[in-house]
Coordinates of C-alpha atoms and ligand atoms in Angstrom, one line a residue:
M1 CA -21.4 6.5 -28.6
Q2 CA -19.1 7.6 -31.3
K3 CA -15.4 6.8 -30.6
N4 CA -14.5 10.5 -31.0
N5 CA -17.3 11.7 -28.7
F6 CA -16.2 9.6 -25.8
T7 CA -12.4 10.0 -26.3
L8 CA -12.5 13.7 -27.1
S9 CA -14.9 14.5 -24.3
I10 CA -13.0 12.8 -21.6
V11 CA -9.5 13.9 -22.7
T12 CA -10.6 17.5 -23.2
W13 CA -12.2 17.4 -19.7
Y14 CA -9.0 15.9 -18.3
N15 CA -6.8 18.6 -19.8
K16 CA -8.9 21.3 -18.2
Q17 CA -9.7 19.7 -14.9
K18 CA -6.8 17.5 -13.9
R19 CA -5.2 18.0 -10.6
I20 CA -1.5 19.1 -10.6
L21 CA 0.4 16.2 -9.0
P22 CA 4.1 15.8 -8.5
F23 CA 4.0 12.5 -10.5
R24 CA 1.8 13.8 -13.3
D25 CA 3.1 15.3 -16.6
I26 CA 6.6 14.1 -16.0
D27 CA 8.6 11.9 -18.3
D28 CA 10.9 9.9 -16.1
P29 CA 9.8 6.3 -16.4
Y30 CA 11.4 5.5 -13.0
K31 CA 9.3 8.1 -11.2
I32 CA 6.1 7.2 -13.1
W33 CA 6.6 3.5 -12.1
L34 CA 7.3 4.4 -8.5
S35 CA 4.2 6.5 -8.3
E36 CA 2.1 3.7 -9.7
I37 CA 3.4 1.3 -7.1
M38 CA 2.8 3.7 -4.3
L39 CA -0.7 4.5 -5.6
Q40 CA -1.8 0.8 -5.4
Q41 CA -4.5 0.6 -2.7
T42 CA -3.5 4.1 -1.5
Q43 CA -5.1 7.5 -1.8
I44 CA -3.3 10.2 -3.8
E45 CA -3.1 12.6 -0.9
T46 CA -1.4 9.9 1.2
V47 CA 1.1 9.1 -1.5
I48 CA 2.3 12.7 -2.3
P49 CA 4.6 13.3 0.7
F50 CA 6.0 9.7 0.5
F51 CA 6.7 10.1 -3.2
L52 CA 8.4 13.5 -2.7
K53 CA 10.6 12.3 0.1
W54 CA 11.5 9.1 -1.8
V55 CA 12.6 10.8 -5.0
S56 CA 14.6 13.5 -3.2
K57 CA 16.6 10.7 -1.4
Y58 CA 16.6 8.3 -4.4
P59 CA 16.5 10.4 -7.6
T60 CA 17.5 7.6 -9.9
I61 CA 16.7 3.9 -10.4
K62 CA 20.3 3.1 -9.8
S63 CA 20.2 4.8 -6.4
V64 CA 17.3 2.6 -5.4
A65 CA 19.0 -0.6 -6.6
N66 CA 22.1 0.2 -4.6
A67 CA 20.1 1.1 -1.4
D68 CA 19.9 -1.0 1.7
Q69 CA 16.4 -2.5 1.9
E70 CA 16.0 -1.5 5.5
L71 CA 16.4 2.2 4.6
L72 CA 13.8 1.8 1.8
L73 CA 11.4 0.2 4.2
K74 CA 12.0 3.0 6.7
L75 CA 11.0 5.5 4.0
W76 CA 7.9 3.4 3.1
E77 CA 7.0 3.2 6.8
G78 CA 3.3 4.2 7.3
L79 CA 2.4 3.6 3.6
G80 CA 1.4 0.0 4.2
Y81 CA 1.6 -3.0 1.9
Y82 CA 5.3 -3.4 2.4
S83 CA 5.7 -6.1 -0.2
R84 CA 5.3 -3.3 -2.7
C85 CA 8.5 -1.8 -1.5
R86 CA 10.5 -5.0 -1.3
N87 CA 9.3 -6.0 -4.8
F88 CA 10.2 -2.6 -6.2
H89 CA 13.6 -2.9 -4.7
K90 CA 14.1 -6.3 -6.3
A91 CA 12.8 -5.1 -9.6
T92 CA 15.2 -2.1 -9.7
K93 CA 18.1 -4.5 -9.1
I94 CA 17.0 -6.5 -12.1
V95 CA 16.6 -3.4 -14.3
V96 CA 20.1 -2.3 -13.3
G97 CA 21.7 -5.7 -13.5
K98 CA 20.0 -7.1 -16.6
H99 CA 18.7 -4.1 -18.6
G100 CA 21.6 -1.7 -18.1
G101 CA 19.5 0.6 -15.8
V102 CA 16.9 1.3 -18.5
I103 CA 13.4 0.4 -17.6
P104 CA 12.2 -2.0 -20.4
D105 CA 9.7 -0.5 -22.8
N106 CA 8.2 -3.8 -23.9
W107 CA 5.3 -5.6 -22.2
L108 CA 7.0 -9.0 -21.7
E109 CA 10.1 -7.7 -20.0
F110 CA 8.5 -5.1 -17.9
R111 CA 5.5 -7.3 -16.9
A112 CA 8.0 -10.0 -15.8
L113 CA 9.5 -7.7 -13.1
P114 CA 8.5 -8.4 -9.4
G115 CA 5.4 -6.5 -8.3
V116 CA 4.4 -5.5 -11.9
G117 CA 0.9 -6.8 -12.7
D118 CA -1.2 -6.1 -15.8
Y119 CA -2.5 -2.8 -14.4
T120 CA 1.0 -1.4 -13.5
A121 CA 2.5 -2.6 -16.8
A122 CA -0.2 -0.9 -18.8
A123 CA -0.1 2.3 -16.8
V124 CA 3.7 2.7 -16.9
L125 CA 4.1 1.7 -20.6
S126 CA 1.3 4.0 -21.7
I127 CA 2.3 7.0 -19.6
A128 CA 6.0 6.8 -19.8
Y129 CA 6.5 5.2 -23.2
N130 CA 3.3 6.3 -25.1
Q131 CA 2.3 2.7 -25.8
P132 CA -1.3 1.9 -26.5
Y133 CA -2.2 -0.3 -23.5
I134 CA -5.4 0.1 -21.6
A135 CA -4.9 0.4 -17.8
I136 CA -8.0 -0.9 -15.9
D137 CA -8.2 -0.1 -12.2
G138 CA -11.3 0.1 -9.9
N139 CA -12.2 3.6 -11.1
V140 CA -12.0 2.7 -14.8
K141 CA -14.1 -0.4 -14.3
R142 CA -16.8 1.7 -12.6
V143 CA -16.8 4.5 -15.2
I144 CA -17.1 2.2 -18.1
A145 CA -19.6 -0.1 -16.4
R146 CA -21.8 3.0 -16.0
I147 CA -21.4 4.2 -19.6
L148 CA -22.3 0.7 -20.9
G149 CA -25.0 0.1 -18.2
L150 CA -23.4 -3.0 -16.8
K151 CA -24.8 -4.2 -13.4
N152 CA -22.0 -6.6 -12.6
L153 CA -18.3 -7.2 -13.4
S154 CA -18.6 -10.8 -14.7
N155 CA -15.9 -12.0 -17.0
R156 CA -18.2 -11.4 -19.9
N157 CA -18.8 -7.8 -18.8
M158 CA -15.1 -7.3 -18.2
S159 CA -14.4 -8.3 -21.8
R160 CA -17.0 -5.7 -22.9
I161 CA -15.2 -3.1 -20.8
K162 CA -11.8 -4.0 -22.3
N163 CA -13.2 -4.0 -25.8
Y164 CA -14.8 -0.6 -25.3
L165 CA -11.5 0.9 -24.1
T166 CA -9.5 -0.8 -26.8
M167 CA -11.8 0.7 -29.4
N168 CA -11.7 4.1 -28.0
I169 CA -8.1 4.5 -26.8
L170 CA -6.4 7.7 -27.9
T171 CA -3.5 6.2 -29.7
D172 CA -1.6 9.5 -29.9
N173 CA -1.6 9.8 -26.1
P174 CA -2.7 6.6 -24.4
G175 CA -1.2 7.8 -21.1
D176 CA -3.6 10.8 -20.9
F177 CA -6.4 8.6 -22.1
N178 CA -5.9 6.1 -19.2
Q179 CA -5.4 8.8 -16.7
S180 CA -8.4 10.8 -17.8
I181 CA -10.8 7.9 -17.0
M182 CA -9.1 7.2 -13.7
E183 CA -9.4 10.9 -12.8
L184 CA -13.0 11.0 -13.8
G185 CA -13.7 8.0 -11.5
A186 CA -11.9 9.6 -8.6
K187 CA -13.3 13.1 -8.9
I188 CA -16.8 12.8 -10.6
C189 CA -17.9 9.3 -11.1
S190 CA -17.6 8.3 -7.5
P191 CA -19.0 5.0 -6.1
R192 CA -21.7 6.9 -4.2
N193 CA -23.4 10.2 -5.1
P194 CA -21.6 10.8 -8.4
Y195 CA -21.6 14.3 -9.7
C196 CA -23.3 13.5 -13.0
G197 CA -24.2 17.2 -13.6
K198 CA -20.5 17.9 -14.0
C199 CA -19.6 14.8 -16.0
P200 CA -18.4 15.2 -19.6
L201 CA -19.8 11.8 -20.4
S202 CA -23.3 11.9 -18.9
F203 CA -24.8 12.8 -22.3
N204 CA -24.3 9.2 -23.3
C205 CA -24.1 7.2 -20.1
R206 CA -26.6 4.4 -19.7
A207 CA -26.5 4.4 -15.9
F208 CA -27.2 8.1 -15.9
A209 CA -30.1 7.6 -18.3
M210 CA -31.6 5.0 -16.0
G211 CA -31.6 7.6 -13.1
V212 CA -29.6 5.4 -10.7
P213 CA -26.0 5.6 -11.6
E214 CA -24.9 4.3 -8.2
S215 CA -26.4 0.9 -9.0
Y216 CA -23.9 0.4 -11.8
P217 CA -22.1 -1.9 -11.0
L218 CA -23.8 -3.2 -7.9
S219 CA -21.5 -3.3 -5.0
I220 CA -20.9 -6.8 -3.5
K221 CA -21.3 -6.8 0.2
K222 CA -18.0 -7.8 1.7
K223 CA -17.9 -10.0 4.8
K224 CA -16.8 -8.3 7.9
P225 CA -13.1 -9.1 8.4
P226 CA -12.1 -11.0 11.5
H227 CA -10.8 -9.3 14.6
Y228 CA -7.9 -10.5 16.7
E229 CA -6.6 -9.6 20.1
I230 CA -2.8 -9.3 19.9
V231 CA -0.4 -9.1 22.9
A232 CA 3.2 -8.0 22.6
G233 CA 5.9 -7.2 25.2
L234 CA 8.5 -4.5 25.5
I235 CA 11.1 -6.6 27.3
W236 CA 13.5 -4.4 29.1
R237 CA 17.2 -5.1 29.9
E238 CA 18.3 -2.1 31.9
D239 CA 17.7 0.9 29.6
R240 CA 17.2 -1.1 26.4
F241 CA 14.3 -3.2 25.1
Y242 CA 14.2 -6.1 22.7
I243 CA 13.0 -6.0 19.1
Q244 CA 13.0 -8.6 16.4
K245 CA 12.7 -8.5 12.6
R246 CA 9.8 -10.2 11.0
G247 CA 10.7 -13.0 8.5
D248 CA 10.9 -12.7 4.8
G249 CA 7.5 -13.9 3.7
G250 CA 4.0 -12.7 4.6
M251 CA 2.6 -9.5 6.0
L252 CA 4.8 -6.8 7.3
A253 CA 7.9 -8.8 6.3
G254 CA 11.2 -7.1 7.0
L255 CA 9.6 -4.8 9.6
W256 CA 10.7 -4.8 13.3
E257 CA 8.3 -5.8 16.1
F258 CA 8.1 -6.9 19.7
P259 CA 7.6 -10.6 20.6
G260 CA 4.0 -11.5 20.8
G261 CA 1.0 -12.8 18.8
K262 CA -2.7 -13.7 18.8
V263 CA -4.5 -14.4 22.0
E264 CA -6.2 -17.9 21.8
D265 CA -9.8 -18.6 22.8
G266 CA -10.2 -18.6 26.6
E267 CA -6.7 -17.4 27.2
S268 CA -5.9 -14.3 29.4
L269 CA -3.8 -11.5 27.9
T270 CA -0.9 -12.3 30.2
D271 CA -1.0 -16.0 29.6
A272 CA -1.0 -15.4 25.9
L273 CA 2.0 -13.1 26.2
R274 CA 3.9 -15.6 28.3
R275 CA 3.2 -18.3 25.8
E276 CA 4.1 -16.2 22.7
I277 CA 7.4 -15.0 24.3
K278 CA 8.4 -18.5 25.3
E279 CA 7.6 -19.8 21.7
E280 CA 9.4 -16.9 20.0
C281 CA 12.4 -16.2 22.3
G282 CA 12.6 -19.2 24.6
A283 CA 12.4 -16.9 27.6
K284 CA 10.1 -16.3 30.6
P285 CA 10.3 -12.6 31.3
K286 CA 8.4 -11.0 34.1
I287 CA 5.3 -9.0 33.0
L288 CA 5.4 -5.7 34.8
K289 CA 2.4 -3.6 33.6
K290 CA 0.2 -2.8 30.7
I291 CA 1.2 0.1 28.6
G292 CA -2.1 0.5 26.7
E293 CA -4.1 -0.8 23.8
I294 CA -4.5 0.2 20.3
K295 CA -6.9 -0.6 17.5
H296 CA -5.7 -1.0 14.0
A297 CA -7.3 -2.2 10.8
Y298 CA -5.4 -4.2 8.1
T299 CA -7.1 -5.1 4.8
H300 CA -8.1 -8.6 5.8
F301 CA -8.5 -8.3 9.5
S302 CA -8.4 -5.8 12.4
I303 CA -6.5 -6.0 15.7
T304 CA -6.6 -4.7 19.2
F305 CA -2.9 -4.6 20.2
H306 CA -2.2 -4.8 23.9
G307 CA 1.4 -3.7 24.8
F308 CA 3.0 -4.7 28.1
H309 CA 6.2 -3.6 29.9
C310 CA 8.2 -6.8 30.7
E311 CA 11.6 -7.3 32.2
E312 CA 14.1 -10.0 31.2
N313 CA 14.2 -11.4 34.7
G314 CA 17.3 -13.6 34.6
T315 CA 16.0 -15.7 31.7
T316 CA 18.4 -14.4 29.1
I317 CA 17.0 -13.8 25.6
R318 CA 19.6 -14.7 23.1
C319 CA 20.2 -11.8 20.7
Q320 CA 19.9 -13.6 17.3
Q321 CA 20.9 -12.3 14.0
N322 CA 17.5 -10.7 13.4
S323 CA 17.1 -9.1 16.8
K324 CA 18.4 -6.1 18.7
W325 CA 18.4 -4.4 22.1
I326 CA 17.6 -0.7 21.5
K327 CA 17.0 2.5 23.5
P328 CA 13.8 4.5 23.0
N329 CA 15.7 7.2 21.2
Q330 CA 16.7 4.6 18.5
I331 CA 13.1 3.7 17.3
D332 CA 13.4 6.0 14.3
E333 CA 16.3 3.9 13.0
F334 CA 14.0 0.9 12.4
P335 CA 10.9 0.4 10.3
F336 CA 8.0 -0.7 12.5
P337 CA 4.3 -1.5 11.8
K338 CA 1.8 1.4 12.3
A339 CA 0.4 -0.3 15.4
N340 CA 3.8 -0.1 17.1
H341 CA 4.0 3.6 16.3
K342 CA 0.7 4.1 18.0
L343 CA 2.1 2.4 21.0
F344 CA 5.2 4.6 20.9
S345 CA 2.9 7.6 21.0
I346 CA 1.4 6.4 24.2
L347 CA 4.8 5.8 25.6
E348 CA 6.0 9.3 24.6
K349 CA 3.0 10.7 26.6
Q350 CA 3.2 8.4 29.7
G351 CA 7.0 8.1 29.7
W352 CA 9.1 5.1 28.8
D353 CA 10.1 4.4 32.4
V354 CA 8.4 1.4 33.9
Ligands
LIG1 P1 0.6 -16.3 12.5 O1 1.0 -16.5 13.9 O2 1.0 -17.4 11.5 O3 -0.9 -15.9 12.4 O4 1.4 -15.1 11.9 P2 1.6 -13.6 12.3 O5 3.1 -13.4 12.7 O6 1.2 -12.7 11.1 O7 0.7 -13.3 13.5 P3 1.0 -13.1 15.0 O8 0.3 -14.2 15.7 O9 2.4 -12.7 15.3 O10 0.0 -11.8 15.2 C1 0.4 -10.6 15.3 C2 -0.3 -9.6 14.3 O11 -0.2 -8.3 14.8 C3 0.4 -9.7 13.0 O12 -0.5 -9.7 12.0 C4 1.2 -8.4 12.9 C5 0.6 -7.5 14.0 N1 1.7 -6.8 14.8 C6 1.9 -5.4 14.7 N2 2.9 -5.1 15.5 C7 3.3 -6.2 16.1 C8 4.3 -6.5 17.1 O13 5.1 -5.6 17.6 N3 4.4 -7.8 17.5 C9 3.6 -8.8 17.0 N4 3.8 -10.0 17.5 N5 2.7 -8.5 16.1 C10 2.5 -7.3 15.7

């Protein structure tokens, strides 16, 4: 395909068909960067309300850098992948402290910031600063693999995809070029049942010519992620219950939770709950009754989360630095994982009283 055919076709299509989004066609590098972080692993429709709420509370990079991390996590609550929020916060502090509040417009400095990988660096530098970097996400890989008729995404084929994009990039407007291919992947060139009849590139797409566009690239069957039974206790002391903050590293870091954990093989739910509470809080509360159970899927595993009402029962839980006793009407002040919110919904219906 001629360079101009590909580039002109896709960019012309994009200018006519693109969705109007609050983070599109803006020129504030801070908002463009924030949107790219929020969009990682997350659907556009999900991101929109989070983005709007965030920028109305934190309109500038400085306002984020000066914010309390707990408040930022609270705004991020429900969006998942919380390390994105913590890294973004760290990165804004570096931009303010080291770069005078101006987001670096060169690859090495921007790529060095926490949470900024090759994709994000290329997307932000091309969209916000008009720099000719190619941004390759899952949609882009699929679109170009189909154009070139590549059945797998081996290193060799990835180099072909990169070369193809580098040869064809619209140097006058690399941001629109990158976004046009992502948009085509999202709206037309979908993994299953692509709308080839509406595609501006089908006239020279090898996968389309072969009659089986879905087979390019072949999808790799993923192993079913493991499933865990999780128990957790709402431990009451009069009209308050105990919550603790998850440590700095790992999943859901910085969010608040109830003491608990995974049920081991052959263990009953209540035995597991007693063991976990003893390990985590050094206490032996009385288990009063089950609140309910919730299913929730994370990327690498899924859980059934069993919540129990418990009572402190004389074995005092020491309130450490990262723990609190709160009343039900205070839950909105703390960021919790989604599974906990599902438990709160059950409690709202059945009543918080034991
Ligand atoms: P581990 O024990 O090294 O596997 O690490 P954790 O802390 O990731 O796992 P664990 O045993 O506490 O399992 C609990 C899983 O359930 C964890 O992936 C997070 C999720 N979860 C969601 N809400 C809660 C909660 O309120 N309490 C607890 N303990 N876990 C929660």
